[in-house]
Structure formats: C-alpha cells, structure tokens
C-alpha cells in the first residue's frame, strides 16, 4: 500500500500533468496542429478562384493594394530562390538566389488584358547598389508596407534579406551569422515604373524582420519572427515562444518596442479621439494579462492606429497601442484558433489574414511547393465599438477555405479589394498568385 507521501506525490504529478495539458498541450494540439479541425472545401464559398501563373509571380510572400490607384504591388522572390534563401526557415544557400534576386511587380487590377496578366510589370529600383559584394542593384524581398504621401507619391518599406559579407566584400556563411537583414525605403510616383532609394535601416533591434507597418512621418514598426537569427534559442521559439516588435524612427534609430511596463502616457498617442473609447482602453490596460509573443508574423497598423500582430503558433492577434515613448502596450487579444501569417486592412478597415489550417501540410508544402498543394484559410476580422457599453468586439469570420489547396494553396497574404469584392492572395514559396471573384 502506498504511503501518504507517495499518494500526495502521484496526486501532484497528475495535477501538474492535467494543468500542463490544459494550458499548453491542448492549445498545441487544437490550435497549432489543428487536430480535429474541420476544414472546408473551396466549393462551399461564394467565390470563383483561379491561379495566375508567370515566372515573375513566383514566391510573392506579400502584397499591398493601392486602392485609389487601382494597382496591386507584389514582392516576388522566385520559388527556387525562396526555398533556398530564407532566414525564417533556416535556408542559407546564397548561391541559389534568383539572378536579379527579387522584384516588385505591379498589376493593374481593373485591366486583366487578353492574357489575364493585368499589365504585369516590374518596378525598377534606382539609387540602390544592392548587397555589398553583389555588384548590382538586386535585393531580396520578404514582407513590406507602403503609404501614400500625397495624391501621387507612394513610399515603400521593404524587408530586405541581404547576404552577409566579410571585410573584403566576400559572402560569408549565413548559417553561422544569419542573413544581413535591412529595411530599405523607396519612393515612387504613381504611374512610373521606377522607385528611388531613400535610405537603408540596419539595426540590432531588427534582427529577423518579417513585415513592416508604416506609421507616417518616416516611422514604422517591424516584427521579428524569431528571437535570434540562428542557433538553439531560435529553434526553441516554436515551443517556448519568442520574437519581438521593433520601432524605428525617421533617422533609422530602432529599439525593441514590446515592453512589460505600463507608462502613464499610454493614451497620449493618437489612438481615438472619443473619450469613452479611451476609457475602454484604460480599463483594458488594467485587466488584460500580457502574453509572450510566439513567432509574430505579418503585423499591420489598423485604421484605428493600433498595431495588430498575428502569431504563427497560437493563432492569437495581439493588439497594441503605441505610447509617447514609442513602446507597444498590449490592450487586447483576438483569438482565431489557427496559426496565422500576414494581416492587412481593406479600404473599410476590416482586417483580412491568411491562416494555416494544417500546419504540418504547410511545412511539407514549403519544402516542395511546385508539387504539393497546401490547405489555406482566409479570415476576416471585423471590429465593433459599443461606446455606451464601453466594449470592443472582434468578430472573426471564415470567408474562404480550400481544404485540398486545389486553387488557393499556401497563401501567406491576402488583399481585399472593396470596390470589386475580389481577394488577391500571394504565397511565400508557391509559384503563382491567386485571385477570387465573388459570385
């Protein structure tokens, strides 16, 4: 017969195991791995979808839609290049980069043309000398953002995964030191096919950049997907959490912006002029527990001037306000139930985000994107503010899903065109972009 001490020991082990499952493993199984998740067929949704296949539309990880100019911009790296050169996936074969590296492709979304290529053209960089040692103006694009400065000027903020170089401009082993990531800012006039380089931002606070969110006046925030460029700490991020968000000013000075402090000036930023909404935010600050980032992916700035940071592990979208110290303070959390990639607002302010309903299939598809189709989900998050009840709600709705990846496969970004209702989607590694027209 077990002693009282033994009984207590086993009881504690069972209790600990139950707690561990309740607070960690259950979330991993149901949210991250999606065990038991019902994934729908694309035919169940009111869209007619197709792929647009072209060698220059391969591995278009991110997109930005100029709603007024009616032009979609896509950052495309090439499938073969992406599966061999991507810090987030620990791919460091510099010799496999595409000749000429990445391109910013422009599509006139209202003019499909005879071949359905939407007047596809490349926006050529000017005044940029490329990665040191490359000898050309090539760059390696990942996520990006843009803002319209006036009626004709657009400013782009690109994540640029440049090869690291040694003292004599020779490439060095990126698997050891990591990729030499920078944020490069360009400017162009609507209707032109060139963009002029303005500045390059290099900072220790921007070590594994994934996507930029422009804030105006040359400032931006950027998500770091991992906590380190290489090594075991990076590999453990998926399990124990990791990653960060950095803030950079117009002078290129950057710092880690997610802080555990709660400064009094939290609402001094231009969040919302309505006093009752500010009262809601103050209340949220006092009761909402801060949660550790878990592979923060393609963040964005909403029309409410809040920063939305999706997670590729726990399916949460953490909502942050920026204070007068340029730090981020978490004020809300949106639960979606699946790993996420890039999130973007449409012209109405609704947020659209690409999700991974089967993360295991996603990982396999990234290794062989030419032959494997990957299930994809598109979610819409609609925010409502009840000023009388001092309450904010986020309604998460599945607007499109492709269980077999028949057409929408491996989507990592989505842009919703309010005027036509179309969904434009890009993929980090797959050799096409996708578009869905509402029936």
PDB file of N, CA, C and O in Angstrom, residues 184-221:
ATOM      1  N   UNK A 184      14.658  48.724 -46.264  1.00  0.00           N
ATOM      2  CA  UNK A 184      15.006  49.697 -47.294  1.00  0.00           C
ATOM      3  C   UNK A 184      13.762  50.471 -47.724  1.00  0.00           C
ATOM      4  O   UNK A 184      12.709  49.884 -47.991  1.00  0.00           O
ATOM      5  N   UNK A 185      13.917  51.797 -47.770  1.00  0.00           N
ATOM      6  CA  UNK A 185      12.800  52.692 -48.062  1.00  0.00           C
ATOM      7  C   UNK A 185      12.969  53.268 -49.466  1.00  0.00           C
ATOM      8  O   UNK A 185      14.035  53.785 -49.807  1.00  0.00           O
ATOM      9  N   UNK A 186      11.911  53.147 -50.258  1.00  0.00           N
ATOM     10  CA  UNK A 186      11.896  53.662 -51.627  1.00  0.00           C
ATOM     11  C   UNK A 186      10.687  54.573 -51.809  1.00  0.00           C
ATOM     12  O   UNK A 186       9.712  54.494 -51.062  1.00  0.00           O
ATOM     13  N   UNK A 187      10.772  55.399 -52.833  1.00  0.00           N
ATOM     14  CA  UNK A 187       9.667  56.305 -53.135  1.00  0.00           C
ATOM     15  C   UNK A 187       9.431  56.314 -54.641  1.00  0.00           C
ATOM     16  O   UNK A 187      10.375  56.222 -55.437  1.00  0.00           O
ATOM     17  N   UNK A 188       8.159  56.391 -55.038  1.00  0.00           N
ATOM     18  CA  UNK A 188       7.836  56.433 -56.461  1.00  0.00           C
ATOM     19  C   UNK A 188       6.608  57.302 -56.688  1.00  0.00           C
ATOM     20  O   UNK A 188       5.847  57.587 -55.760  1.00  0.00           O
ATOM     21  N   UNK A 189       6.448  57.742 -57.927  1.00  0.00           N
ATOM     22  CA  UNK A 189       5.266  58.482 -58.323  1.00  0.00           C
ATOM     23  C   UNK A 189       4.302  57.522 -59.004  1.00  0.00           C
ATOM     24  O   UNK A 189       4.717  56.641 -59.753  1.00  0.00           O
ATOM     25  N   UNK A 190       3.036  57.666 -58.724  1.00  0.00           N
ATOM     26  CA  UNK A 190       2.043  56.818 -59.379  1.00  0.00           C
ATOM     27  C   UNK A 190       2.190  56.910 -60.896  1.00  0.00           C
ATOM     28  O   UNK A 190       2.370  57.984 -61.452  1.00  0.00           O
ATOM     29  N   UNK A 191       2.117  55.760 -61.540  1.00  0.00           N
ATOM     30  CA  UNK A 191       2.223  55.712 -62.989  1.00  0.00           C
ATOM     31  C   UNK A 191       3.628  55.471 -63.488  1.00  0.00           C
ATOM     32  O   UNK A 191       3.815  55.112 -64.653  1.00  0.00           O
ATOM     33  N   UNK A 192       4.636  55.664 -62.629  1.00  0.00           N
ATOM     34  CA  UNK A 192       6.019  55.414 -63.033  1.00  0.00           C
ATOM     35  C   UNK A 192       6.358  53.938 -62.847  1.00  0.00           C
ATOM     36  O   UNK A 192       5.652  53.203 -62.147  1.00  0.00           O
ATOM     37  N   UNK A 193       7.455  53.531 -63.443  1.00  0.00           N
ATOM     38  CA  UNK A 193       7.914  52.152 -63.311  1.00  0.00           C
ATOM     39  C   UNK A 193       9.299  52.097 -62.680  1.00  0.00           C
ATOM     40  O   UNK A 193      10.031  51.117 -62.839  1.00  0.00           O
ATOM     41  N   UNK A 194       9.660  53.143 -61.970  1.00  0.00           N
ATOM     42  CA  UNK A 194      10.908  53.181 -61.205  1.00  0.00           C
ATOM     43  C   UNK A 194      10.600  53.694 -59.803  1.00  0.00           C
ATOM     44  O   UNK A 194       9.660  54.464 -59.602  1.00  0.00           O
ATOM     45  N   UNK A 195      11.387  53.244 -58.855  1.00  0.00           N
ATOM     46  CA  UNK A 195      11.285  53.749 -57.486  1.00  0.00           C
ATOM     47  C   UNK A 195      12.677  54.129 -57.013  1.00  0.00           C
ATOM     48  O   UNK A 195      13.654  53.428 -57.278  1.00  0.00           O
ATOM     49  N   UNK A 196      12.763  55.246 -56.328  1.00  0.00           N
ATOM     50  CA  UNK A 196      14.049  55.815 -55.916  1.00  0.00           C
ATOM     51  C   UNK A 196      14.363  55.439 -54.470  1.00  0.00           C
ATOM     52  O   UNK A 196      13.513  55.579 -53.590  1.00  0.00           O
ATOM     53  N   UNK A 197      15.585  54.972 -54.256  1.00  0.00           N
ATOM     54  CA  UNK A 197      16.010  54.556 -52.920  1.00  0.00           C
ATOM     55  C   UNK A 197      16.249  55.786 -52.046  1.00  0.00           C
ATOM     56  O   UNK A 197      16.955  56.720 -52.439  1.00  0.00           O
ATOM     57  N   UNK A 198      15.671  55.771 -50.845  1.00  0.00           N
ATOM     58  CA  UNK A 198      15.826  56.894 -49.918  1.00  0.00           C
ATOM     59  C   UNK A 198      16.816  56.590 -48.807  1.00  0.00           C
ATOM     60  O   UNK A 198      17.687  57.400 -48.504  1.00  0.00           O
ATOM     61  N   UNK A 199      16.689  55.433 -48.185  1.00  0.00           N
ATOM     62  CA  UNK A 199      17.587  55.118 -47.067  1.00  0.00           C
ATOM     63  C   UNK A 199      17.511  53.624 -46.747  1.00  0.00           C
ATOM     64  O   UNK A 199      16.558  52.934 -47.108  1.00  0.00           O
ATOM     65  N   UNK A 200      18.554  53.156 -46.043  1.00  0.00           N
ATOM     66  CA  UNK A 200      18.640  51.778 -45.559  1.00  0.00           C
ATOM     67  C   UNK A 200      18.752  51.809 -44.048  1.00  0.00           C
ATOM     68  O   UNK A 200      19.561  52.568 -43.497  1.00  0.00           O
ATOM     69  N   UNK A 201      17.956  51.005 -43.366  1.00  0.00           N
ATOM     70  CA  UNK A 201      17.986  50.933 -41.903  1.00  0.00           C
ATOM     71  C   UNK A 201      18.560  49.586 -41.505  1.00  0.00           C
ATOM     72  O   UNK A 201      18.035  48.525 -41.876  1.00  0.00           O
ATOM     73  N   UNK A 202      19.647  49.627 -40.768  1.00  0.00           N
ATOM     74  CA  UNK A 202      20.294  48.426 -40.233  1.00  0.00           C
ATOM     75  C   UNK A 202      20.387  48.593 -38.729  1.00  0.00           C
ATOM     76  O   UNK A 202      20.922  49.599 -38.235  1.00  0.00           O
ATOM     77  N   UNK A 203      19.861  47.630 -37.972  1.00  0.00           N
ATOM     78  CA  UNK A 203      19.836  47.766 -36.518  1.00  0.00           C
ATOM     79  C   UNK A 203      19.831  46.398 -35.861  1.00  0.00           C
ATOM     80  O   UNK A 203      19.249  45.447 -36.392  1.00  0.00           O
ATOM     81  N   UNK A 204      20.469  46.306 -34.691  1.00  0.00           N
ATOM     82  CA  UNK A 204      20.433  45.066 -33.920  1.00  0.00           C
ATOM     83  C   UNK A 204      19.014  44.744 -33.464  1.00  0.00           C
ATOM     84  O   UNK A 204      18.672  43.584 -33.227  1.00  0.00           O
ATOM     85  N   UNK A 205      18.180  45.769 -33.325  1.00  0.00           N
ATOM     86  CA  UNK A 205      16.795  45.552 -32.907  1.00  0.00           C
ATOM     87  C   UNK A 205      15.954  44.947 -34.015  1.00  0.00           C
ATOM     88  O   UNK A 205      14.863  44.436 -33.771  1.00  0.00           O
ATOM     89  N   UNK A 206      16.466  45.002 -35.246  1.00  0.00           N
ATOM     90  CA  UNK A 206      15.773  44.423 -36.403  1.00  0.00           C
ATOM     91  C   UNK A 206      16.628  43.262 -36.900  1.00  0.00           C
ATOM     92  O   UNK A 206      17.344  43.376 -37.884  1.00  0.00           O
ATOM     93  N   UNK A 207      16.540  42.129 -36.205  1.00  0.00           N
ATOM     94  CA  UNK A 207      17.459  41.031 -36.483  1.00  0.00           C
ATOM     95  C   UNK A 207      16.844  39.931 -37.347  1.00  0.00           C
ATOM     96  O   UNK A 207      17.557  39.224 -38.053  1.00  0.00           O
ATOM     97  N   UNK A 208      15.529  39.742 -37.269  1.00  0.00           N
ATOM     98  CA  UNK A 208      14.868  38.726 -38.091  1.00  0.00           C
ATOM     99  C   UNK A 208      13.543  39.294 -38.598  1.00  0.00           C
ATOM    100  O   UNK A 208      12.468  38.778 -38.307  1.00  0.00           O
ATOM    101  N   UNK A 209      13.610  40.390 -39.381  1.00  0.00           N
ATOM    102  CA  UNK A 209      12.391  41.100 -39.767  1.00  0.00           C
ATOM    103  C   UNK A 209      11.499  40.270 -40.684  1.00  0.00           C
ATOM    104  O   UNK A 209      11.981  39.558 -41.560  1.00  0.00           O
ATOM    105  N   UNK A 210      10.209  40.408 -40.453  1.00  0.00           N
ATOM    106  CA  UNK A 210       9.237  39.678 -41.247  1.00  0.00           C
ATOM    107  C   UNK A 210       8.379  40.620 -42.072  1.00  0.00           C
ATOM    108  O   UNK A 210       8.198  40.429 -43.259  1.00  0.00           O
ATOM    109  N   UNK A 211       7.835  41.649 -41.422  1.00  0.00           N
ATOM    110  CA  UNK A 211       6.988  42.600 -42.129  1.00  0.00           C
ATOM    111  C   UNK A 211       7.013  43.951 -41.431  1.00  0.00           C
ATOM    112  O   UNK A 211       7.179  44.026 -40.219  1.00  0.00           O
ATOM    113  N   UNK A 212       6.816  44.996 -42.211  1.00  0.00           N
ATOM    114  CA  UNK A 212       6.845  46.374 -41.728  1.00  0.00           C
ATOM    115  C   UNK A 212       5.423  46.925 -41.698  1.00  0.00           C
ATOM    116  O   UNK A 212       4.592  46.572 -42.531  1.00  0.00           O
ATOM    117  N   UNK A 213       5.159  47.815 -40.743  1.00  0.00           N
ATOM    118  CA  UNK A 213       3.919  48.589 -40.739  1.00  0.00           C
ATOM    119  C   UNK A 213       4.301  50.063 -40.646  1.00  0.00           C
ATOM    120  O   UNK A 213       4.882  50.500 -39.646  1.00  0.00           O
ATOM    121  N   UNK A 214       4.022  50.805 -41.702  1.00  0.00           N
ATOM    122  CA  UNK A 214       4.367  52.230 -41.747  1.00  0.00           C
ATOM    123  C   UNK A 214       3.434  53.009 -40.825  1.00  0.00           C
ATOM    124  O   UNK A 214       2.222  52.768 -40.779  1.00  0.00           O
ATOM    125  N   UNK A 215       4.006  53.988 -40.101  1.00  0.00           N
ATOM    126  CA  UNK A 215       3.242  54.777 -39.142  1.00  0.00           C
ATOM    127  C   UNK A 215       3.081  56.229 -39.556  1.00  0.00           C
ATOM    128  O   UNK A 215       2.381  56.990 -38.893  1.00  0.00           O
ATOM    129  N   UNK A 216       3.725  56.620 -40.656  1.00  0.00           N
ATOM    130  CA  UNK A 216       3.708  58.016 -41.067  1.00  0.00           C
ATOM    131  C   UNK A 216       4.935  58.752 -40.558  1.00  0.00           C
ATOM    132  O   UNK A 216       5.585  58.348 -39.587  1.00  0.00           O
ATOM    133  N   UNK A 217       5.280  59.849 -41.234  1.00  0.00           N
ATOM    134  CA  UNK A 217       6.435  60.675 -40.858  1.00  0.00           C
ATOM    135  C   UNK A 217       7.740  59.880 -40.840  1.00  0.00           C
ATOM    136  O   UNK A 217       8.668  60.204 -40.088  1.00  0.00           O
ATOM    137  N   UNK A 218       7.812  58.834 -41.650  1.00  0.00           N
ATOM    138  CA  UNK A 218       9.045  58.057 -41.740  1.00  0.00           C
ATOM    139  C   UNK A 218       9.231  57.035 -40.639  1.00  0.00           C
ATOM    140  O   UNK A 218      10.246  56.327 -40.613  1.00  0.00           O
ATOM    141  N   UNK A 219       8.275  56.908 -39.721  1.00  0.00           N
ATOM    142  CA  UNK A 219       8.386  55.940 -38.632  1.00  0.00           C
ATOM    143  C   UNK A 219       7.688  54.635 -39.021  1.00  0.00           C
ATOM    144  O   UNK A 219       6.770  54.617 -39.831  1.00  0.00           O
ATOM    145  N   UNK A 220       8.124  53.548 -38.392  1.00  0.00           N
ATOM    146  CA  UNK A 220       7.496  52.262 -38.661  1.00  0.00           C
ATOM    147  C   UNK A 220       7.783  51.296 -37.522  1.00  0.00           C
ATOM    148  O   UNK A 220       8.683  51.502 -36.702  1.00  0.00           O
ATOM    149  N   UNK A 221       6.983  50.236 -37.472  1.00  0.00           N
ATOM    150  CA  UNK A 221       7.271  49.103 -36.595  1.00  0.00           C
ATOM    151  C   UNK A 221       7.497  47.890 -37.488  1.00  0.00           C
ATOM    152  O   UNK A 221       7.007  47.823 -38.614  1.00  0.00           O
TER     153      UNK A 221
END
